[in-house]
Structure formats: structure tokens, C-alpha cells
PDB file of C-alpha atoms in Angstrom:
ATOM      1  CA  MET A   1      76.345  98.127  94.246  1.00  0.00           C
ATOM      2  CA  LYS A   2      78.925  97.132  97.008  1.00  0.00           C
ATOM      3  CA  ILE A   3      82.705  96.957  96.896  1.00  0.00           C
ATOM      4  CA  VAL A   4      85.203  96.110  99.512  1.00  0.00           C
ATOM      5  CA  ILE A   5      88.870  97.194  99.159  1.00  0.00           C
ATOM      6  CA  VAL A   6      91.353  95.581 101.382  1.00  0.00           C
ATOM      7  CA  ASN A   7      94.816  97.204 102.279  1.00  0.00           C
ATOM      8  CA  GLY A   8      97.036  94.366 103.111  1.00  0.00           C
ATOM      9  CA  SER A   9      99.711  96.885 104.138  1.00  0.00           C
ATOM     10  CA  HIS A  10     100.228  97.745 107.821  1.00  0.00           C
ATOM     11  CA  ARG A  11     100.945 101.252 106.334  1.00  0.00           C
ATOM     12  CA  LYS A  12      98.067 103.564 105.825  1.00  0.00           C
ATOM     13  CA  ASN A  13     100.242 106.018 103.898  1.00  0.00           C
ATOM     14  CA  GLY A  14     102.424 103.850 101.773  1.00  0.00           C
ATOM     15  CA  THR A  15     102.317 102.951  98.227  1.00  0.00           C
ATOM     16  CA  THR A  16      99.727 100.392  98.401  1.00  0.00           C
ATOM     17  CA  ALA A  17      97.213 102.414 100.628  1.00  0.00           C
ATOM     18  CA  LEU A  18      97.786 105.577  98.354  1.00  0.00           C
ATOM     19  CA  ILE A  19      96.796 103.432  95.111  1.00  0.00           C
ATOM     20  CA  LEU A  20      93.708 101.936  97.083  1.00  0.00           C
ATOM     21  CA  ASN A  21      92.798 105.293  98.317  1.00  0.00           C
ATOM     22  CA  GLU A  22      92.830 106.659  94.607  1.00  0.00           C
ATOM     23  CA  MET A  23      90.564 103.566  93.751  1.00  0.00           C
ATOM     24  CA  TYR A  24      88.389 104.502  96.789  1.00  0.00           C
ATOM     25  CA  GLU A  25      87.909 108.122  95.767  1.00  0.00           C
ATOM     26  CA  LYS A  26      87.271 107.357  92.192  1.00  0.00           C
ATOM     27  CA  LEU A  27      84.653 104.798  93.211  1.00  0.00           C
ATOM     28  CA  LYS A  28      83.072 107.379  95.794  1.00  0.00           C
ATOM     29  CA  LYS A  29      82.214 109.488  92.709  1.00  0.00           C
ATOM     30  CA  HIS A  30      79.568 107.321  91.286  1.00  0.00           C
ATOM     31  CA  GLY A  31      76.488 107.858  93.306  1.00  0.00           C
ATOM     32  CA  ASN A  32      75.358 104.000  93.289  1.00  0.00           C
ATOM     33  CA  VAL A  33      78.488 102.645  94.761  1.00  0.00           C
ATOM     34  CA  GLU A  34      79.020 101.752  98.496  1.00  0.00           C
ATOM     35  CA  VAL A  35      82.582 101.604  99.236  1.00  0.00           C
ATOM     36  CA  GLN A  36      84.137 100.013 102.125  1.00  0.00           C
ATOM     37  CA  MET A  37      87.763 100.459 102.805  1.00  0.00           C
ATOM     38  CA  VAL A  38      89.577  97.940 105.029  1.00  0.00           C
ATOM     39  CA  HIS A  39      93.092  98.339 106.621  1.00  0.00           C
ATOM     40  CA  VAL A  40      94.694  95.158 108.005  1.00  0.00           C
ATOM     41  CA  SER A  41      96.161  97.629 110.499  1.00  0.00           C
ATOM     42  CA  ASP A  42      92.809  98.308 112.007  1.00  0.00           C
ATOM     43  CA  LEU A  43      91.825  94.619 112.527  1.00  0.00           C
ATOM     44  CA  SER A  44      92.123  92.072 115.346  1.00  0.00           C
ATOM     45  CA  LEU A  45      93.670  89.140 113.602  1.00  0.00           C
ATOM     46  CA  GLN A  46      93.980  85.506 114.814  1.00  0.00           C
ATOM     47  CA  TYR A  47      96.355  83.013 113.189  1.00  0.00           C
ATOM     48  CA  CYS A  48      94.957  80.275 111.591  1.00  0.00           C
ATOM     49  CA  VAL A  49      95.635  77.046 113.771  1.00  0.00           C
ATOM     50  CA  GLY A  50      94.490  74.456 111.049  1.00  0.00           C
ATOM     51  CA  CYS A  51      91.685  72.623 113.032  1.00  0.00           C
ATOM     52  CA  GLY A  52      89.210  72.404 110.195  1.00  0.00           C
ATOM     53  CA  SER A  53      86.259  73.471 112.311  1.00  0.00           C
ATOM     54  CA  CYS A  54      85.159  76.108 109.416  1.00  0.00           C
ATOM     55  CA  TYR A  55      84.771  73.366 106.808  1.00  0.00           C
ATOM     56  CA  LYS A  56      82.528  71.299 109.097  1.00  0.00           C
ATOM     57  CA  THR A  57      80.541  74.184 110.771  1.00  0.00           C
ATOM     58  CA  GLY A  58      80.801  77.085 108.144  1.00  0.00           C
ATOM     59  CA  ALA A  59      82.451  79.492 110.707  1.00  0.00           C
ATOM     60  CA  CYS A  60      85.926  80.041 112.506  1.00  0.00           C
ATOM     61  CA  ILE A  61      86.438  79.125 115.905  1.00  0.00           C
ATOM     62  CA  TYR A  62      87.768  82.949 116.249  1.00  0.00           C
ATOM     63  CA  LYS A  63      84.971  85.353 116.152  1.00  0.00           C
ATOM     64  CA  ASP A  64      87.233  88.357 115.204  1.00  0.00           C
ATOM     65  CA  ASP A  65      87.542  91.070 112.572  1.00  0.00           C
ATOM     66  CA  ILE A  66      88.514  88.625 109.747  1.00  0.00           C
ATOM     67  CA  GLU A  67      85.325  86.764 110.113  1.00  0.00           C
ATOM     68  CA  ASN A  68      83.493  90.082 109.807  1.00  0.00           C
ATOM     69  CA  LEU A  69      85.547  90.949 106.737  1.00  0.00           C
ATOM     70  CA  SER A  70      84.553  87.726 105.101  1.00  0.00           C
ATOM     71  CA  LEU A  71      80.794  88.477 105.892  1.00  0.00           C
ATOM     72  CA  SER A  72      81.332  92.046 104.025  1.00  0.00           C
ATOM     73  CA  VAL A  73      83.169  90.339 101.180  1.00  0.00           C
ATOM     74  CA  ALA A  74      80.072  87.700 100.997  1.00  0.00           C
ATOM     75  CA  ASP A  75      77.783  90.448 100.389  1.00  0.00           C
ATOM     76  CA  ALA A  76      79.685  92.588  98.127  1.00  0.00           C
ATOM     77  CA  ASP A  77      79.703  92.753  94.206  1.00  0.00           C
ATOM     78  CA  GLY A  78      83.285  93.185  93.843  1.00  0.00           C
ATOM     79  CA  ILE A  79      86.671  93.126  95.757  1.00  0.00           C
ATOM     80  CA  ILE A  80      89.857  95.251  95.453  1.00  0.00           C
ATOM     81  CA  ILE A  81      92.699  93.756  97.152  1.00  0.00           C
ATOM     82  CA  GLY A  82      96.201  94.817  97.846  1.00  0.00           C
ATOM     83  CA  SER A  83      99.320  94.041  99.177  1.00  0.00           C
ATOM     84  CA  PRO A  84     103.022  95.241  99.472  1.00  0.00           C
ATOM     85  CA  THR A  85     105.787  92.752  98.610  1.00  0.00           C
ATOM     86  CA  TYR A  86     107.930  91.288 101.400  1.00  0.00           C
ATOM     87  CA  ALA A  87     110.386  88.696 100.379  1.00  0.00           C
ATOM     88  CA  SER A  88     108.819  88.086  97.032  1.00  0.00           C
ATOM     89  CA  ASN A  89     105.346  87.344  99.016  1.00  0.00           C
ATOM     90  CA  VAL A  90     102.466  88.912 100.382  1.00  0.00           C
ATOM     91  CA  SER A  91     102.376  90.754 103.603  1.00  0.00           C
ATOM     92  CA  GLY A  92     102.042  88.586 106.893  1.00  0.00           C
ATOM     93  CA  GLN A  93      98.707  90.412 107.734  1.00  0.00           C
ATOM     94  CA  MET A  94      97.566  89.459 104.146  1.00  0.00           C
ATOM     95  CA  LYS A  95      98.522  86.029 104.493  1.00  0.00           C
ATOM     96  CA  VAL A  96      96.359  85.712 107.499  1.00  0.00           C
ATOM     97  CA  ILE A  97      93.455  86.805 105.720  1.00  0.00           C
ATOM     98  CA  ILE A  98      94.068  84.427 102.993  1.00  0.00           C
ATOM     99  CA  ASP A  99      94.014  81.628 105.610  1.00  0.00           C
ATOM    100  CA  ARG A 100      91.370  82.785 107.434  1.00  0.00           C
ATOM    101  CA  GLY A 101      89.060  84.198 105.029  1.00  0.00           C
ATOM    102  CA  HIS A 102      87.052  81.205 103.575  1.00  0.00           C
ATOM    103  CA  PHE A 103      88.159  81.837 100.114  1.00  0.00           C
ATOM    104  CA  VAL A 104      88.924  78.742  97.950  1.00  0.00           C
ATOM    105  CA  MET A 105      87.097  75.984  99.436  1.00  0.00           C
ATOM    106  CA  GLU A 106      83.885  77.932 100.191  1.00  0.00           C
ATOM    107  CA  GLN A 107      84.181  79.622  96.784  1.00  0.00           C
ATOM    108  CA  LEU A 108      83.859  82.831  98.635  1.00  0.00           C
ATOM    109  CA  LEU A 109      84.316  85.340  95.512  1.00  0.00           C
ATOM    110  CA  HIS A 110      81.600  83.160  93.392  1.00  0.00           C
ATOM    111  CA  GLY A 111      80.199  85.776  90.979  1.00  0.00           C
ATOM    112  CA  LYS A 112      82.151  88.546  91.909  1.00  0.00           C
ATOM    113  CA  TYR A 113      84.771  90.819  89.973  1.00  0.00           C
ATOM    114  CA  ALA A 114      88.067  91.670  91.477  1.00  0.00           C
ATOM    115  CA  ILE A 115      91.063  94.056  91.174  1.00  0.00           C
ATOM    116  CA  CYS A 116      94.576  93.155  92.512  1.00  0.00           C
ATOM    117  CA  VAL A 117      97.162  95.396  93.707  1.00  0.00           C
ATOM    118  CA  THR A 118     100.559  94.747  94.551  1.00  0.00           C
ATOM    119  CA  THR A 119     103.782  97.212  95.122  1.00  0.00           C
ATOM    120  CA  TYR A 120     107.276  96.810  95.393  1.00  0.00           C
ATOM    121  CA  GLU A 121     110.714  98.424  95.548  1.00  0.00           C
ATOM    122  CA  ASN A 122     113.348  95.885  94.665  1.00  0.00           C
ATOM    123  CA  TYR A 123     112.176  92.380  93.297  1.00  0.00           C
ATOM    124  CA  GLY A 124     109.395  89.887  93.581  1.00  0.00           C
ATOM    125  CA  GLY A 125     106.219  92.154  93.019  1.00  0.00           C
ATOM    126  CA  ARG A 126     105.237  90.045  90.140  1.00  0.00           C
ATOM    127  CA  ASP A 127     105.298  86.901  92.695  1.00  0.00           C
ATOM    128  CA  SER A 128     102.969  88.747  94.907  1.00  0.00           C
ATOM    129  CA  THR A 129     100.630  89.275  91.667  1.00  0.00           C
ATOM    130  CA  LYS A 130     100.517  85.753  91.113  1.00  0.00           C
ATOM    131  CA  ILE A 131      99.825  84.580  94.501  1.00  0.00           C
ATOM    132  CA  LEU A 132      96.785  87.341  94.895  1.00  0.00           C
ATOM    133  CA  ASN A 133      95.613  86.610  91.561  1.00  0.00           C
ATOM    134  CA  LYS A 134      95.591  82.626  92.067  1.00  0.00           C
ATOM    135  CA  LEU A 135      93.467  83.555  95.215  1.00  0.00           C
ATOM    136  CA  LEU A 136      90.874  85.417  93.025  1.00  0.00           C
ATOM    137  CA  LEU A 137      90.524  83.092  90.494  1.00  0.00           C
ATOM    138  CA  TYR A 138      90.390  80.003  92.472  1.00  0.00           C
ATOM    139  CA  SER A 139      88.330  81.628  94.869  1.00  0.00           C
ATOM    140  CA  GLY A 140      85.286  82.239  91.944  1.00  0.00           C
ATOM    141  CA  ALA A 141      86.311  85.638  91.000  1.00  0.00           C
ATOM    142  CA  LYS A 142      86.548  87.444  87.630  1.00  0.00           C
ATOM    143  CA  ILE A 143      89.948  89.239  87.514  1.00  0.00           C
ATOM    144  CA  SER A 144      89.088  92.929  85.941  1.00  0.00           C
ATOM    145  CA  ALA A 145      92.620  94.176  86.290  1.00  0.00           C
ATOM    146  CA  SER A 146      95.754  94.164  88.081  1.00  0.00           C
ATOM    147  CA  ILE A 147      98.613  96.312  89.044  1.00  0.00           C
ATOM    148  CA  ALA A 148     102.168  95.675  90.078  1.00  0.00           C
ATOM    149  CA  LEU A 149     103.938  98.841  90.912  1.00  0.00           C
ATOM    150  CA  ARG A 150     107.807  99.219  91.494  1.00  0.00           C
ATOM    151  CA  ASN A 151     108.194 102.248  93.590  1.00  0.00           C
ATOM    152  CA  ARG A 152     110.636 103.949  95.729  1.00  0.00           C
ATOM    153  CA  PHE A 153     110.169 103.581  99.502  1.00  0.00           C
ATOM    154  CA  ASN A 154     108.171 106.677 100.481  1.00  0.00           C
ATOM    155  CA  LYS A 155     107.744 108.058  97.371  1.00  0.00           C
ATOM    156  CA  ASN A 156     104.090 109.041  96.353  1.00  0.00           C
ATOM    157  CA  PRO A 157     102.762 106.991  93.234  1.00  0.00           C
ATOM    158  CA  MET A 158     100.134 109.445  92.766  1.00  0.00           C
ATOM    159  CA  GLU A 159     102.779 112.157  91.569  1.00  0.00           C
ATOM    160  CA  ASP A 160     102.643 110.069  88.181  1.00  0.00           C
ATOM    161  CA  ILE A 161      99.741 111.455  86.219  1.00  0.00           C
ATOM    162  CA  ARG A 162      99.881 108.197  84.133  1.00  0.00           C
ATOM    163  CA  LEU A 163      99.142 106.092  87.131  1.00  0.00           C
ATOM    164  CA  LYS A 164      96.230 108.501  87.975  1.00  0.00           C
ATOM    165  CA  GLN A 165      94.857 107.899  84.450  1.00  0.00           C
ATOM    166  CA  ARG A 166      95.290 104.030  84.265  1.00  0.00           C
ATOM    167  CA  ILE A 167      93.582 103.950  87.678  1.00  0.00           C
ATOM    168  CA  GLU A 168      90.701 105.668  86.598  1.00  0.00           C
ATOM    169  CA  LYS A 169      90.240 103.707  83.471  1.00  0.00           C
ATOM    170  CA  ILE A 170      90.535 100.552  85.820  1.00  0.00           C
ATOM    171  CA  VAL A 171      87.956 101.708  88.101  1.00  0.00           C
ATOM    172  CA  ASN A 172      85.738 102.660  85.091  1.00  0.00           C
ATOM    173  CA  SER A 173      85.920  99.311  83.516  1.00  0.00           C
ATOM    174  CA  PHE A 174      85.769  97.414  86.796  1.00  0.00           C
ATOM    175  CA  LEU A 175      82.473  98.920  87.479  1.00  0.00           C
ATOM    176  CA  GLU A 176      81.228  98.295  83.724  1.00  0.00           C
ATOM    177  CA  ASP A 177      82.448  94.633  83.982  1.00  0.00           C
ATOM    178  CA  ILE A 178      80.142  94.346  87.333  1.00  0.00           C
ATOM    179  CA  VAL A 179      77.031  96.222  85.601  1.00  0.00           C
ATOM    180  CA  LYS A 180      77.327  94.043  82.280  1.00  0.00           C
ATOM    181  CA  ARG A 181      78.238  90.963  83.983  1.00  0.00           C
ATOM    182  CA  ARG A 182      81.036  90.524  81.866  1.00  0.00           C
ATOM    183  CA  ARG A 183      82.399  86.934  80.784  1.00  0.00           C
ATOM    184  CA  TYR A 184      86.203  86.174  80.884  1.00  0.00           C
ATOM    185  CA  ARG A 185      86.069  83.182  79.233  1.00  0.00           C
ATOM    186  CA  ILE A 186      89.806  81.868  79.586  1.00  0.00           C
ATOM    187  CA  GLN A 187      89.584  82.873  83.263  1.00  0.00           C
ATOM    188  CA  GLY A 188      86.009  80.892  83.715  1.00  0.00           C
ATOM    189  CA  LEU A 189      87.734  77.768  81.838  1.00  0.00           C
ATOM    190  CA  ILE A 190      90.665  77.740  84.165  1.00  0.00           C
ATOM    191  CA  HIS A 191      88.399  78.232  87.307  1.00  0.00           C
ATOM    192  CA  SER A 192      86.057  75.516  86.057  1.00  0.00           C
ATOM    193  CA  ILE A 193      88.674  73.092  85.782  1.00  0.00           C
ATOM    194  CA  ILE A 194      90.179  73.840  89.239  1.00  0.00           C
ATOM    195  CA  PHE A 195      87.016  73.627  90.796  1.00  0.00           C
ATOM    196  CA  ARG A 196      85.498  70.499  89.039  1.00  0.00           C
ATOM    197  CA  MET A 197      88.628  68.376  88.851  1.00  0.00           C
ATOM    198  CA  GLY A 198      90.199  69.508  91.958  1.00  0.00           C
ATOM    199  CA  ILE A 199      88.086  71.263  95.051  1.00  0.00           C
ATOM    200  CA  GLN A 200      84.437  69.724  94.418  1.00  0.00           C
ATOM    201  CA  PRO A 201      85.588  66.177  94.351  1.00  0.00           C
ATOM    202  CA  PHE A 202      87.812  66.716  97.244  1.00  0.00           C
ATOM    203  CA  VAL A 203      85.010  68.089  99.260  1.00  0.00           C
ATOM    204  CA  LYS A 204      82.502  65.488  98.423  1.00  0.00           C
ATOM    205  CA  ARG A 205      85.345  62.808  99.413  1.00  0.00           C
ATOM    206  CA  LYS A 206      85.532  64.560 102.806  1.00  0.00           C
ATOM    207  CA  GLY A 207      81.784  64.312 103.179  1.00  0.00           C
ATOM    208  CA  LEU A 208      80.360  65.340 106.861  1.00  0.00           C
ATOM    209  CA  GLU A 209      83.723  66.906 107.506  1.00  0.00           C
ATOM    210  CA  TYR A 210      82.995  69.550 105.033  1.00  0.00           C
ATOM    211  CA  GLU A 211      79.341  70.080 105.255  1.00  0.00           C
ATOM    212  CA  GLY A 212      79.705  73.646 106.238  1.00  0.00           C
ATOM    213  CA  VAL A 213      81.436  74.006 102.796  1.00  0.00           C
ATOM    214  CA  ILE A 214      78.729  72.038 100.704  1.00  0.00           C
ATOM    215  CA  LYS A 215      76.053  74.019 102.706  1.00  0.00           C
ATOM    216  CA  HIS A 216      77.661  77.488 101.723  1.00  0.00           C
ATOM    217  CA  TRP A 217      77.646  76.190  97.982  1.00  0.00           C
ATOM    218  CA  LYS A 218      73.960  75.387  98.023  1.00  0.00           C
ATOM    219  CA  ASP A 219      73.093  78.452 100.039  1.00  0.00           C
ATOM    220  CA  ASN A 220      75.020  80.393  96.974  1.00  0.00           C
ATOM    221  CA  ASN A 221      73.952  78.575  93.840  1.00  0.00           C
ATOM    222  CA  ILE A 222      77.156  77.027  93.394  1.00  0.00           C
ATOM    223  CA  VAL A 223      77.035  73.466  91.752  1.00  0.00           C
ATOM    224  CA  CYS A 224      77.572  70.611  93.995  1.00  0.00           C
TER     225      CYS A 224
END
């Protein structure tokens, strides 16, 4: 079993990172789980320029760390994605990953399970949660759990024993979901509507302009 954790905060010891690291440590205790922790601060990121080349060829014109991250996610059974809240939105680095990561059109998370983590101090955390959960759901993932934590700046959230216990339960449930292939019926219905009525007909209308997307669907047994 392979899990990829993406810390969308530039800070490796901030609230978001500390929560994700707690999940990382819990996952590592399971001998059959390979865990990859990715910090956006370690990545070389190019902005999306909107050329559309990835839809036609299946790959971005930039051969940077986001392309490597996308390949790792494609090979994983589950993804845990976290971001701090800036101006009621995800971090700038996380937005670049969203724009460049081949998520929605290519259905990168088809058949995978996910956890969403957002943190905030003042307001807007729920907005960030909605953004990440939409990304996960529209990309084909089944969302096992979400954490939206309000926390004072530079306060260690792991000092809260209840949060540690909650994280342990979430991680165990996440792994159980992957093993048992749990079905989230409402999420599945929402994704089916989005995909069949929105994404799929749009891509088919584009024809050869989106042949890279269609090839990805065929290679991954996604209905097309």
C-alpha cells in the first residue's frame, strides 16, 4: 500500500505540517504501508501558463517536480493533502499544484482514497476545506475524512490529546477504507454526475485536442 502526503504549507513545522507529520508517523507504524511525505517548499514549481498541451499530449511542457509528484500520486492508493488558509483560500503553492497536477480532467485520483487537512487562525478555513474537497471529489477520490483546525499561530496543535486521538482514528479508518474498498455512495453519485454530465462530454467534444486525457482514461479503465 502506498500513501502520498502533500504539505501545501511552505513551513515544515507549522500547524499544517505538524498534523500531517503526525499522520505520517501513524502510517509508518503499519508495516505494509509505504509513505511519501512531500513538502511544497522542497519542490521546483512552474506556474501553469494555460497552453493546454497536457490535455493533448498527456504531459506538461515543464518537466519539473510537479510532474514527478503527479506520477507518485498516480501510483498511490491514497493521498493526504493539507494546506494553510490564506485569504480564505489555499496557499499559493498548493494552487500551483492544483493547476498543474493533472487532477480533474485526467481523473488522477480515480479509485483512490483521500484525507483533506486545512488549518487557519482567523477565518476562512472552511472555504479552504471546500476547495480541497472539491478537488479530491471531482478528481475521482473517495474522501475518508477532513480536518479543518483553527489554531493560534506557532502553537503546536499536537499538544491537544484529543486531536492526537482523532488523527489516530482517522488514519486507521483511512487504511481500512483502502483495504476494504469502502463505497461512499453519496460521494460516488456526486462524482458520477460531475463526470458523466460535465467532464466526459466536454472532453469528447474537444476530440484530438484532448487525446492525452482520453488515453489516460483508457489506460486506467475509466469509462469514456
